[in-house]
Amino acid sequence: MSNDMKSTVKTEEPKMCTKKEQIGHALGVLGHDSAYTMWGTWMMPFMTDILMLPAAFIGVLGTAGRFFDAFTDISMGVIADRTRSKWGRFRPWVLRAGPLFCLLMALSFIKLPIGVTGLCVVAGVLYILTGSIAFTAVDIPFWSLPAAMTSNTAERSSIIGSTTTASNLVTGLLGVVMPIILAQFGTYEWTSYFYMALVFAIFASVMYFLCFRMVKEHVVPDDTEKFSLVLALRNIFTNQPLLCVQISNIFCLGGMVLRGYLLYYYCQYNLGNVALMAPLSAIGTVGMVVGAILFTLLAKYIGKKNCMFGIAIIYAATNIVLYFIGWGNYALLCVCAAITTTTSGAAIVCVNAMMADTIEYGEWKTGQRNEAMITSTRCFVTKCVAALAALAVVAAIGMTGMNPEAAVQAPAVLNGFHLLYTLVNACVMILAVIPMFFYKLTEKRHAEIMEELAARKASKGNN
């Protein structure tokens, strides 16, 4: 063990959470992500195939929702950071906003006999209320909780790792189970969607309640200091480690979304069988879970920053090898998919854990603690990357010259898909790791900052 790591072990904050609290947060994500997966995956098919709303309206609604998210994400960060209650700052929102999101999510899958114009109005209002307001009101406080549960970096990484593992498991499982359930009830009946949404709404509400009861907020800000929006914004825009992590986050998410969008086209045309998506998706789910677990174990010994460098090297090298081998060997493709998804899973947990560490850095710089504001930047970046990546993929597919009416695409198209799926993805991950050269908030430095913050609080108490 290096001297830096030994020093970190000696000076780091003591552990604050019980196993019960860590399990409580992981249970919360089972409900949180199952309800959102239901809404995020099936709302679009419901609007097109059941409500039969115009495609132009749906496109405008989706774009407007993303722009509105820019306002609601940051606003919710301010509201959550300013919340004061006997339950803490974030737990009240899990208890109240969680079930509200579930209720609106279920109501979104109701078809009323009010004509196309009326359906557009109702669908539009529910879409904004559900995705941009109610979900945001619980999402940002929920993901702010790990930083409020403990200031110990190893313990916090463990919480984020276990919760992300549970998230990947439930998202992957629902991706397989939901189409089967929907087919059993009837794909073209609105009641099929509604009953499925109602089941997830009830389940998620119970999980939110369990999370509220089991989790405690041990890190309490100084209530003698009034909240300042100026300091909160400075906490974001002058927080150099946060900016480094967010840039890495943009590229990590961009690579994942890019590959996710391309998977259908790659299987359909390069591999010649869209059914091959199923085993590759299953491998991806397992890989994401394994990656989250491996990061939690490795970060204790080599640190999060070094983990990120290792992840990038393995991910990029695997994609480069796959590019030169080609798409003819499906078994080897599965092996490469297992490696890349495992490293992707580790990378996402890594950047989230590093982002949580920047909360104390911001408090050290400004004197104000802003978990929710910093978490809101992650949520906003995630939504923006998803929207921009979709546009980029559409543009890239157009540049390949793909003919959607042709069952077999030209060699140039197949080579283009393969290039995007492998080398471009490798380059994206290399870009993701470049900001890490400028990231100076190591475990040792974080421990030193925690000591300085503790000294400040002790000095205030003595005055």
Short mmCIF file of C-alpha atoms in Angstrom, two decimals:
data_model
loop_
_atom_site.label_atom_id
_atom_site.label_comp_id
_atom_site.label_asym_id
_atom_site.label_seq_id
_atom_site.Cartn_x
_atom_site.Cartn_y
_atom_site.Cartn_z
CA MET A 1 0.00 0.00 0.00
CA SER A 2 1.39 3.43 -0.93
CA ASN A 3 2.07 6.16 1.64
CA ASP A 4 -0.80 8.21 0.20
CA MET A 5 -3.24 5.37 0.67
CA LYS A 6 -1.96 4.69 4.20
CA SER A 7 -2.42 8.36 5.06
CA THR A 8 -5.93 8.28 3.66
CA VAL A 9 -6.86 5.31 5.81
CA LYS A 10 -5.63 7.11 8.94
CA THR A 11 -7.18 10.53 8.32
CA GLU A 12 -10.44 9.70 6.50
CA GLU A 13 -13.76 10.34 8.21
CA PRO A 14 -15.10 7.48 10.35
CA LYS A 15 -17.86 5.32 8.91
CA MET A 16 -21.36 6.60 9.63
CA CYS A 17 -23.86 4.16 8.06
CA THR A 18 -25.18 0.79 9.07
CA LYS A 19 -25.73 -2.02 6.57
CA LYS A 20 -29.46 -1.49 7.04
CA GLU A 21 -29.16 2.08 5.73
CA GLN A 22 -27.15 0.97 2.69
CA ILE A 23 -29.75 -1.70 1.95
CA GLY A 24 -32.49 0.91 2.36
CA HIS A 25 -31.01 3.11 -0.34
CA ALA A 26 -30.61 0.11 -2.67
CA LEU A 27 -34.26 -0.86 -2.04
CA GLY A 28 -35.27 2.69 -2.91
CA VAL A 29 -33.67 2.44 -6.34
CA LEU A 30 -35.62 -0.75 -7.08
CA GLY A 31 -38.82 1.28 -6.91
CA HIS A 32 -37.33 4.46 -8.35
CA ASP A 33 -35.89 2.85 -11.47
CA SER A 34 -38.72 0.34 -12.04
CA ALA A 35 -41.29 3.15 -12.15
CA TYR A 36 -39.11 5.35 -14.34
CA THR A 37 -38.20 2.46 -16.66
CA MET A 38 -41.91 1.76 -17.12
CA TRP A 39 -42.59 5.39 -17.97
CA GLY A 40 -39.43 6.09 -19.98
CA THR A 41 -39.59 2.89 -22.05
CA TRP A 42 -43.31 2.62 -22.80
CA MET A 43 -44.62 6.17 -22.81
CA MET A 44 -43.51 6.75 -26.40
CA PRO A 45 -45.07 3.53 -27.80
CA PHE A 46 -48.24 4.29 -25.82
CA MET A 47 -48.53 7.76 -27.35
CA THR A 48 -47.88 6.52 -30.89
CA ASP A 49 -49.67 3.16 -30.97
CA ILE A 50 -52.48 3.57 -28.42
CA LEU A 51 -53.24 7.29 -28.27
CA MET A 52 -52.20 7.65 -31.94
CA LEU A 53 -50.89 11.17 -31.41
CA PRO A 54 -49.20 13.00 -34.32
CA ALA A 55 -45.45 12.32 -34.58
CA ALA A 56 -44.74 16.06 -34.86
CA PHE A 57 -46.51 16.72 -31.56
CA ILE A 58 -44.57 13.95 -29.81
CA GLY A 59 -41.27 15.30 -31.16
CA VAL A 60 -42.02 18.85 -30.00
CA LEU A 61 -43.19 17.55 -26.60
CA GLY A 62 -39.98 15.56 -26.07
CA THR A 63 -37.78 18.52 -27.03
CA ALA A 64 -39.76 20.96 -24.88
CA GLY A 65 -39.52 18.54 -21.96
CA ARG A 66 -35.74 18.45 -22.16
CA PHE A 67 -35.50 22.25 -22.23
CA PHE A 68 -37.89 22.50 -19.27
CA ASP A 69 -35.73 19.97 -17.42
CA ALA A 70 -32.87 22.48 -17.50
CA PHE A 71 -34.99 24.73 -15.29
CA THR A 72 -36.56 22.10 -13.02
CA ASP A 73 -33.30 20.21 -12.32
CA ILE A 74 -31.45 23.27 -11.04
CA SER A 75 -34.54 24.62 -9.27
CA MET A 76 -35.02 21.32 -7.44
CA GLY A 77 -31.37 21.39 -6.43
CA VAL A 78 -31.91 24.78 -4.78
CA ILE A 79 -35.18 23.68 -3.13
CA ALA A 80 -33.71 20.45 -1.74
CA ASP A 81 -30.59 22.16 -0.37
CA ARG A 82 -32.80 24.72 1.39
CA THR A 83 -35.16 22.12 2.86
CA ARG A 84 -35.06 21.78 6.64
CA SER A 85 -37.18 19.24 8.52
CA LYS A 86 -36.99 16.78 11.40
CA TRP A 87 -36.33 14.09 8.76
CA GLY A 88 -33.48 15.94 7.07
CA ARG A 89 -33.27 17.66 3.70
CA PHE A 90 -33.77 14.83 1.21
CA ARG A 91 -35.77 12.09 2.93
CA PRO A 92 -39.02 14.15 3.00
CA TRP A 93 -38.90 14.38 -0.80
CA VAL A 94 -38.46 10.62 -1.13
CA LEU A 95 -41.53 10.13 1.08
CA ARG A 96 -43.77 12.69 -0.63
CA ALA A 97 -42.57 13.25 -4.19
CA GLY A 98 -41.90 9.53 -4.79
CA PRO A 99 -45.55 8.39 -4.49
CA LEU A 100 -46.68 11.50 -6.40
CA PHE A 101 -44.44 10.52 -9.31
CA CYS A 102 -45.85 6.97 -9.16
CA LEU A 103 -49.43 8.26 -9.27
CA LEU A 104 -48.79 10.53 -12.24
CA MET A 105 -46.83 7.79 -13.99
CA ALA A 106 -49.82 5.42 -13.78
CA LEU A 107 -52.29 8.13 -14.86
CA SER A 108 -50.14 8.78 -17.93
CA PHE A 109 -51.26 5.40 -19.32
CA ILE A 110 -55.00 6.18 -19.38
CA LYS A 111 -56.85 6.77 -22.65
CA LEU A 112 -59.85 9.09 -22.44
CA PRO A 113 -62.56 9.42 -25.14
CA ILE A 114 -61.87 13.11 -25.79
CA GLY A 115 -60.56 13.23 -29.36
CA VAL A 116 -57.05 13.80 -30.69
CA THR A 117 -56.79 17.44 -29.57
CA GLY A 118 -57.95 16.62 -26.05
CA LEU A 119 -55.56 13.67 -25.86
CA CYS A 120 -52.68 15.89 -26.96
CA VAL A 121 -53.46 18.37 -24.18
CA VAL A 122 -53.81 15.71 -21.48
CA ALA A 123 -50.74 13.77 -22.66
CA GLY A 124 -48.67 16.96 -22.82
CA VAL A 125 -49.63 18.11 -19.33
CA LEU A 126 -49.07 14.68 -17.80
CA TYR A 127 -45.75 14.27 -19.63
CA ILE A 128 -44.36 17.50 -18.15
CA LEU A 129 -45.85 16.93 -14.69
CA THR A 130 -44.55 13.35 -14.54
CA GLY A 131 -41.10 13.57 -16.12
CA SER A 132 -39.99 17.16 -15.52
CA ILE A 133 -41.60 17.97 -12.16
CA ALA A 134 -42.59 14.93 -10.06
CA PHE A 135 -39.70 12.71 -11.16
CA THR A 136 -37.18 15.51 -10.75
CA ALA A 137 -38.58 16.25 -7.28
CA VAL A 138 -37.66 12.75 -6.12
CA ASP A 139 -34.70 11.94 -8.39
CA ILE A 140 -32.36 14.70 -7.25
CA PRO A 141 -33.00 14.22 -3.49
CA PHE A 142 -32.69 10.44 -3.88
CA TRP A 143 -29.28 10.63 -5.54
CA SER A 144 -28.20 13.35 -3.10
CA LEU A 145 -28.76 11.00 -0.17
CA PRO A 146 -25.39 9.11 -0.33
CA ALA A 147 -23.50 12.35 0.31
CA ALA A 148 -25.81 13.14 3.25
CA MET A 149 -25.59 9.59 4.63
CA THR A 150 -21.80 9.71 5.08
CA SER A 151 -18.73 11.81 4.33
CA ASN A 152 -16.47 8.73 4.34
CA THR A 153 -15.41 8.29 0.71
CA ALA A 154 -15.03 4.50 0.85
CA GLU A 155 -18.41 4.09 2.52
CA ARG A 156 -20.02 6.48 0.06
CA SER A 157 -18.52 4.59 -2.89
CA SER A 158 -19.92 1.39 -1.41
CA ILE A 159 -23.42 2.92 -1.16
CA ILE A 160 -23.31 4.25 -4.72
CA GLY A 161 -21.89 0.94 -5.98
CA SER A 162 -24.55 -1.23 -4.32
CA THR A 163 -27.37 1.10 -5.38
CA THR A 164 -26.09 1.22 -8.96
CA THR A 165 -25.83 -2.57 -8.97
CA ALA A 166 -29.47 -2.82 -7.87
CA SER A 167 -30.41 -0.23 -10.50
CA ASN A 168 -28.70 -2.16 -13.30
CA LEU A 169 -30.34 -5.39 -12.17
CA VAL A 170 -33.88 -4.03 -12.07
CA THR A 171 -33.50 -2.11 -15.35
CA GLY A 172 -32.10 -5.15 -17.16
CA LEU A 173 -34.73 -7.48 -15.70
CA LEU A 174 -37.60 -5.20 -16.64
CA GLY A 175 -36.24 -4.87 -20.16
CA VAL A 176 -36.81 -8.61 -20.53
CA VAL A 177 -39.98 -9.04 -18.45
CA MET A 178 -42.09 -6.06 -19.49
CA PRO A 179 -42.50 -7.01 -23.18
CA ILE A 180 -43.57 -10.51 -22.12
CA ILE A 181 -46.13 -9.16 -19.63
CA LEU A 182 -47.46 -6.67 -22.14
CA ALA A 183 -47.83 -9.37 -24.79
CA GLN A 184 -49.84 -11.51 -22.37
CA PHE A 185 -52.30 -8.70 -21.61
CA GLY A 186 -52.57 -7.44 -25.18
CA THR A 187 -50.20 -5.02 -26.90
CA TYR A 188 -52.94 -2.85 -28.44
CA GLU A 189 -55.14 -2.41 -25.35
CA TRP A 190 -54.59 0.73 -23.28
CA THR A 191 -55.65 -1.16 -20.16
CA SER A 192 -52.65 -3.49 -20.57
CA TYR A 193 -50.29 -0.54 -20.21
CA PHE A 194 -52.29 0.97 -17.36
CA TYR A 195 -52.49 -2.19 -15.25
CA MET A 196 -48.77 -2.81 -15.69
CA ALA A 197 -48.03 0.82 -14.73
CA LEU A 198 -50.32 0.53 -11.70
CA VAL A 199 -48.45 -2.53 -10.42
CA PHE A 200 -45.11 -0.74 -10.77
CA ALA A 201 -46.55 2.40 -9.13
CA ILE A 202 -47.66 0.45 -6.04
CA PHE A 203 -44.35 -1.45 -5.84
CA ALA A 204 -42.30 1.73 -6.23
CA SER A 205 -44.33 3.57 -3.57
CA VAL A 206 -43.61 0.78 -1.07
CA MET A 207 -39.89 0.89 -1.92
CA TYR A 208 -39.80 4.67 -1.48
CA PHE A 209 -41.38 4.28 1.96
CA LEU A 210 -38.87 1.60 2.98
CA CYS A 211 -36.02 3.82 1.79
CA PHE A 212 -37.40 6.73 3.82
CA ARG A 213 -37.66 4.60 6.97
CA MET A 214 -34.30 2.81 6.68
CA VAL A 215 -32.00 5.63 5.53
CA LYS A 216 -30.65 8.37 7.84
CA GLU A 217 -28.92 11.65 7.01
CA HIS A 218 -25.83 11.81 9.20
CA VAL A 219 -24.10 14.74 7.47
CA VAL A 220 -25.92 17.86 8.62
CA PRO A 221 -25.06 21.33 7.26
CA ASP A 222 -24.51 24.30 9.52
CA ASP A 223 -28.00 25.77 10.02
CA THR A 224 -26.54 29.03 11.32
CA GLU A 225 -25.48 29.83 7.75
CA LYS A 226 -28.25 31.09 5.48
CA PHE A 227 -28.54 29.51 2.03
CA SER A 228 -27.01 31.68 -0.70
CA LEU A 229 -27.85 31.10 -4.37
CA VAL A 230 -24.67 32.97 -5.35
CA LEU A 231 -22.57 30.56 -3.29
CA ALA A 232 -24.51 27.59 -4.66
CA LEU A 233 -23.77 28.65 -8.25
CA ARG A 234 -20.15 29.29 -7.31
CA ASN A 235 -20.13 25.79 -5.82
CA ILE A 236 -20.80 24.50 -9.33
CA PHE A 237 -18.94 26.82 -11.68
CA THR A 238 -15.75 27.29 -9.64
CA ASN A 239 -15.59 23.66 -8.51
CA GLN A 240 -12.71 22.47 -10.68
CA PRO A 241 -12.91 18.78 -9.68
CA LEU A 242 -16.66 18.78 -10.39
CA LEU A 243 -16.12 20.26 -13.86
CA CYS A 244 -13.49 17.61 -14.61
CA VAL A 245 -15.81 14.81 -13.50
CA GLN A 246 -18.76 16.23 -15.44
CA ILE A 247 -16.74 16.37 -18.66
CA SER A 248 -15.74 12.73 -18.11
CA ASN A 249 -19.38 11.93 -17.34
CA ILE A 250 -20.51 13.48 -20.64
CA PHE A 251 -18.23 11.21 -22.66
CA CYS A 252 -18.89 8.09 -20.55
CA LEU A 253 -22.64 8.49 -20.94
CA GLY A 254 -22.23 9.46 -24.59
CA GLY A 255 -20.37 6.24 -25.33
CA MET A 256 -22.96 4.11 -23.56
CA VAL A 257 -25.91 5.80 -25.25
CA LEU A 258 -24.18 5.68 -28.65
CA ARG A 259 -23.64 1.93 -28.39
CA GLY A 260 -27.15 1.41 -27.06
CA TYR A 261 -28.75 3.21 -29.99
CA LEU A 262 -26.51 1.40 -32.50
CA LEU A 263 -27.13 -2.08 -31.14
CA TYR A 264 -30.33 -2.63 -33.14
CA TYR A 265 -28.76 -1.58 -36.44
CA TYR A 266 -25.56 -3.54 -35.76
CA CYS A 267 -27.48 -6.74 -35.01
CA GLN A 268 -30.01 -6.28 -37.81
CA TYR A 269 -27.55 -5.51 -40.61
CA ASN A 270 -23.98 -6.43 -39.60
CA LEU A 271 -24.91 -9.63 -37.77
CA GLY A 272 -27.97 -10.29 -39.93
CA ASN A 273 -30.33 -11.21 -37.08
CA VAL A 274 -32.05 -8.71 -34.78
CA ALA A 275 -32.77 -11.54 -32.31
CA LEU A 276 -29.08 -11.48 -31.38
CA MET A 277 -29.86 -8.26 -29.49
CA ALA A 278 -31.34 -10.36 -26.66
CA PRO A 279 -28.16 -12.22 -25.61
CA LEU A 280 -26.03 -9.10 -26.12
CA SER A 281 -28.44 -7.10 -23.94
CA ALA A 282 -28.32 -9.81 -21.28
CA ILE A 283 -24.52 -9.75 -21.37
CA GLY A 284 -24.70 -5.98 -21.03
CA THR A 285 -26.89 -6.17 -17.95
CA VAL A 286 -24.61 -8.68 -16.24
CA GLY A 287 -21.53 -6.69 -17.26
CA MET A 288 -22.88 -3.46 -15.78
CA VAL A 289 -23.59 -5.21 -12.47
CA VAL A 290 -20.16 -6.89 -12.37
CA GLY A 291 -18.50 -3.59 -13.24
CA ALA A 292 -20.21 -1.79 -10.36
CA ILE A 293 -19.10 -4.49 -7.92
CA LEU A 294 -15.51 -4.57 -9.22
CA PHE A 295 -15.18 -0.80 -8.92
CA THR A 296 -16.34 -0.89 -5.30
CA LEU A 297 -13.64 -3.45 -4.51
CA LEU A 298 -10.78 -1.93 -6.55
CA ALA A 299 -11.33 1.69 -5.49
CA LYS A 300 -10.43 0.80 -1.92
CA TYR A 301 -6.94 -0.24 -3.00
CA ILE A 302 -5.95 1.88 -5.99
CA GLY A 303 -8.26 4.90 -5.70
CA LYS A 304 -11.03 6.13 -7.97
CA LYS A 305 -8.81 8.15 -10.31
CA ASN A 306 -6.54 5.19 -11.04
CA CYS A 307 -9.64 3.05 -11.59
CA MET A 308 -10.77 5.48 -14.25
CA PHE A 309 -7.46 5.24 -16.12
CA GLY A 310 -7.55 1.45 -16.02
CA ILE A 311 -11.16 1.39 -17.21
CA ALA A 312 -10.36 3.62 -20.19
CA ILE A 313 -7.34 1.54 -21.26
CA ILE A 314 -9.24 -1.77 -21.14
CA TYR A 315 -12.36 -0.35 -22.82
CA ALA A 316 -10.49 1.36 -25.66
CA ALA A 317 -8.16 -1.62 -26.27
CA THR A 318 -11.10 -4.04 -26.47
CA ASN A 319 -12.91 -1.90 -29.02
CA ILE A 320 -9.77 -1.45 -31.13
CA VAL A 321 -9.23 -5.23 -31.18
CA LEU A 322 -12.88 -5.76 -32.18
CA TYR A 323 -12.57 -3.22 -34.99
CA PHE A 324 -9.70 -5.10 -36.65
CA ILE A 325 -11.24 -8.54 -36.10
CA GLY A 326 -14.58 -7.53 -37.65
CA TRP A 327 -18.12 -8.73 -36.97
CA GLY A 328 -17.88 -12.22 -38.38
CA ASN A 329 -17.13 -14.00 -35.09
CA TYR A 330 -20.20 -13.73 -32.85
CA ALA A 331 -18.60 -15.59 -29.91
CA LEU A 332 -15.69 -13.15 -29.84
CA LEU A 333 -18.14 -10.26 -30.17
CA CYS A 334 -19.91 -11.51 -27.02
CA VAL A 335 -16.59 -11.67 -25.15
CA CYS A 336 -15.78 -8.10 -26.17
CA ALA A 337 -19.30 -7.01 -25.19
CA ALA A 338 -18.80 -8.54 -21.74
CA ILE A 339 -15.52 -6.65 -21.27
CA THR A 340 -16.81 -3.29 -22.54
CA THR A 341 -20.04 -3.38 -20.55
CA THR A 342 -18.16 -4.38 -17.38
CA THR A 343 -15.81 -1.42 -17.79
CA SER A 344 -18.76 0.86 -18.67
CA GLY A 345 -20.54 -0.18 -15.47
CA ALA A 346 -17.41 0.53 -13.45
CA ALA A 347 -16.92 3.91 -15.18
CA ILE A 348 -20.42 5.16 -14.39
CA VAL A 349 -20.14 4.24 -10.71
CA CYS A 350 -16.65 5.77 -10.65
CA VAL A 351 -17.72 9.18 -11.97
CA ASN A 352 -20.76 9.23 -9.67
CA ALA A 353 -18.59 8.46 -6.64
CA MET A 354 -16.04 11.09 -7.65
CA MET A 355 -18.83 13.61 -8.16
CA ALA A 356 -20.03 12.99 -4.60
CA ASP A 357 -16.52 13.76 -3.31
CA THR A 358 -16.65 17.20 -4.95
CA ILE A 359 -19.43 18.19 -2.53
CA GLU A 360 -16.95 18.55 0.32
CA TYR A 361 -14.52 20.34 -2.00
CA GLY A 362 -17.24 22.88 -2.82
CA GLU A 363 -18.05 23.28 0.88
CA TRP A 364 -14.36 23.83 1.59
CA LYS A 365 -14.11 26.50 -1.14
CA THR A 366 -17.35 28.41 -0.41
CA GLY A 367 -18.39 27.52 3.14
CA GLN A 368 -21.76 26.23 1.92
CA ARG A 369 -22.73 22.56 1.44
CA ASN A 370 -24.81 21.89 -1.70
CA GLU A 371 -25.42 18.17 -2.26
CA ALA A 372 -28.61 18.66 -4.28
CA MET A 373 -27.26 21.44 -6.50
CA ILE A 374 -24.27 19.33 -7.46
CA THR A 375 -26.46 16.25 -7.97
CA SER A 376 -28.79 18.30 -10.20
CA THR A 377 -25.89 18.96 -12.58
CA ARG A 378 -25.47 15.19 -13.02
CA CYS A 379 -29.17 14.72 -13.74
CA PHE A 380 -29.16 17.61 -16.21
CA VAL A 381 -26.07 16.32 -18.01
CA THR A 382 -27.60 12.82 -18.27
CA LYS A 383 -30.74 14.14 -19.93
CA CYS A 384 -28.83 16.42 -22.31
CA VAL A 385 -26.43 13.66 -23.35
CA ALA A 386 -29.34 11.29 -24.06
CA ALA A 387 -31.04 13.87 -26.28
CA LEU A 388 -27.87 14.95 -28.11
CA ALA A 389 -26.64 11.38 -28.57
CA ALA A 390 -29.91 10.44 -30.24
CA LEU A 391 -29.49 13.31 -32.72
CA ALA A 392 -25.83 12.36 -33.30
CA VAL A 393 -26.72 8.74 -34.02
CA VAL A 394 -29.44 9.74 -36.48
CA ALA A 395 -26.98 12.05 -38.25
CA ALA A 396 -24.26 9.38 -38.29
CA ILE A 397 -26.64 6.77 -39.70
CA GLY A 398 -27.63 9.21 -42.41
CA MET A 399 -23.97 9.77 -43.28
CA THR A 400 -23.43 6.04 -43.79
CA GLY A 401 -25.97 6.12 -46.64
CA MET A 402 -28.21 3.45 -45.09
CA ASN A 403 -31.29 2.54 -47.13
CA PRO A 404 -34.11 1.62 -44.68
CA GLU A 405 -36.01 -0.19 -47.46
CA ALA A 406 -33.12 -2.55 -48.20
CA ALA A 407 -32.91 -5.83 -46.30
CA VAL A 408 -29.17 -6.01 -47.02
CA GLN A 409 -27.09 -2.86 -46.72
CA ALA A 410 -24.11 -1.89 -48.87
CA PRO A 411 -20.60 -2.74 -47.56
CA ALA A 412 -19.92 0.96 -46.94
CA VAL A 413 -22.94 1.11 -44.61
CA LEU A 414 -21.88 -2.00 -42.68
CA ASN A 415 -18.32 -0.69 -42.34
CA GLY A 416 -19.75 2.62 -41.11
CA PHE A 417 -21.81 0.89 -38.42
CA HIS A 418 -18.80 -1.17 -37.38
CA LEU A 419 -16.62 1.95 -37.19
CA LEU A 420 -19.18 3.72 -34.98
CA TYR A 421 -19.67 0.65 -32.79
CA THR A 422 -15.95 0.12 -32.16
CA LEU A 423 -13.34 2.80 -32.97
CA VAL A 424 -15.57 5.82 -32.40
CA ASN A 425 -16.62 4.30 -29.08
CA ALA A 426 -12.97 3.76 -28.15
CA CYS A 427 -12.20 7.41 -28.95
CA VAL A 428 -15.12 8.59 -26.80
CA MET A 429 -13.77 6.72 -23.76
CA ILE A 430 -10.27 8.12 -24.36
CA LEU A 431 -11.79 11.61 -24.35
CA ALA A 432 -13.58 10.73 -21.11
CA VAL A 433 -10.32 10.05 -19.29
CA ILE A 434 -8.42 13.17 -20.41
CA PRO A 435 -10.02 15.40 -17.69
CA MET A 436 -8.70 12.96 -15.08
CA PHE A 437 -5.19 14.31 -15.72
CA PHE A 438 -6.44 17.61 -14.23
CA TYR A 439 -8.46 16.04 -11.40
CA LYS A 440 -6.50 16.60 -8.16
CA LEU A 441 -9.09 15.54 -5.59
CA THR A 442 -7.50 12.24 -4.61
CA GLU A 443 -8.57 10.24 -1.56
CA LYS A 444 -5.64 11.75 0.36
CA ARG A 445 -6.60 15.31 -0.60
CA HIS A 446 -10.24 14.67 0.31
CA ALA A 447 -9.17 13.44 3.74
CA GLU A 448 -7.16 16.64 4.26
CA ILE A 449 -10.16 18.75 3.25
CA MET A 450 -12.35 16.86 5.72
CA GLU A 451 -9.86 17.65 8.49
CA GLU A 452 -9.93 21.36 7.57
CA LEU A 453 -13.74 21.40 7.53
CA ALA A 454 -13.84 19.72 10.93
CA ALA A 455 -11.38 22.29 12.29
CA ARG A 456 -13.55 25.14 10.96
CA LYS A 457 -16.66 23.73 12.62
CA ALA A 458 -14.80 23.23 15.90
CA SER A 459 -13.54 26.82 15.74
CA LYS A 460 -17.08 28.12 15.22
CA GLY A 461 -18.31 26.06 18.15
CA ASN A 462 -15.68 27.58 20.44
CA ASN A 463 -16.53 31.18 19.47
#
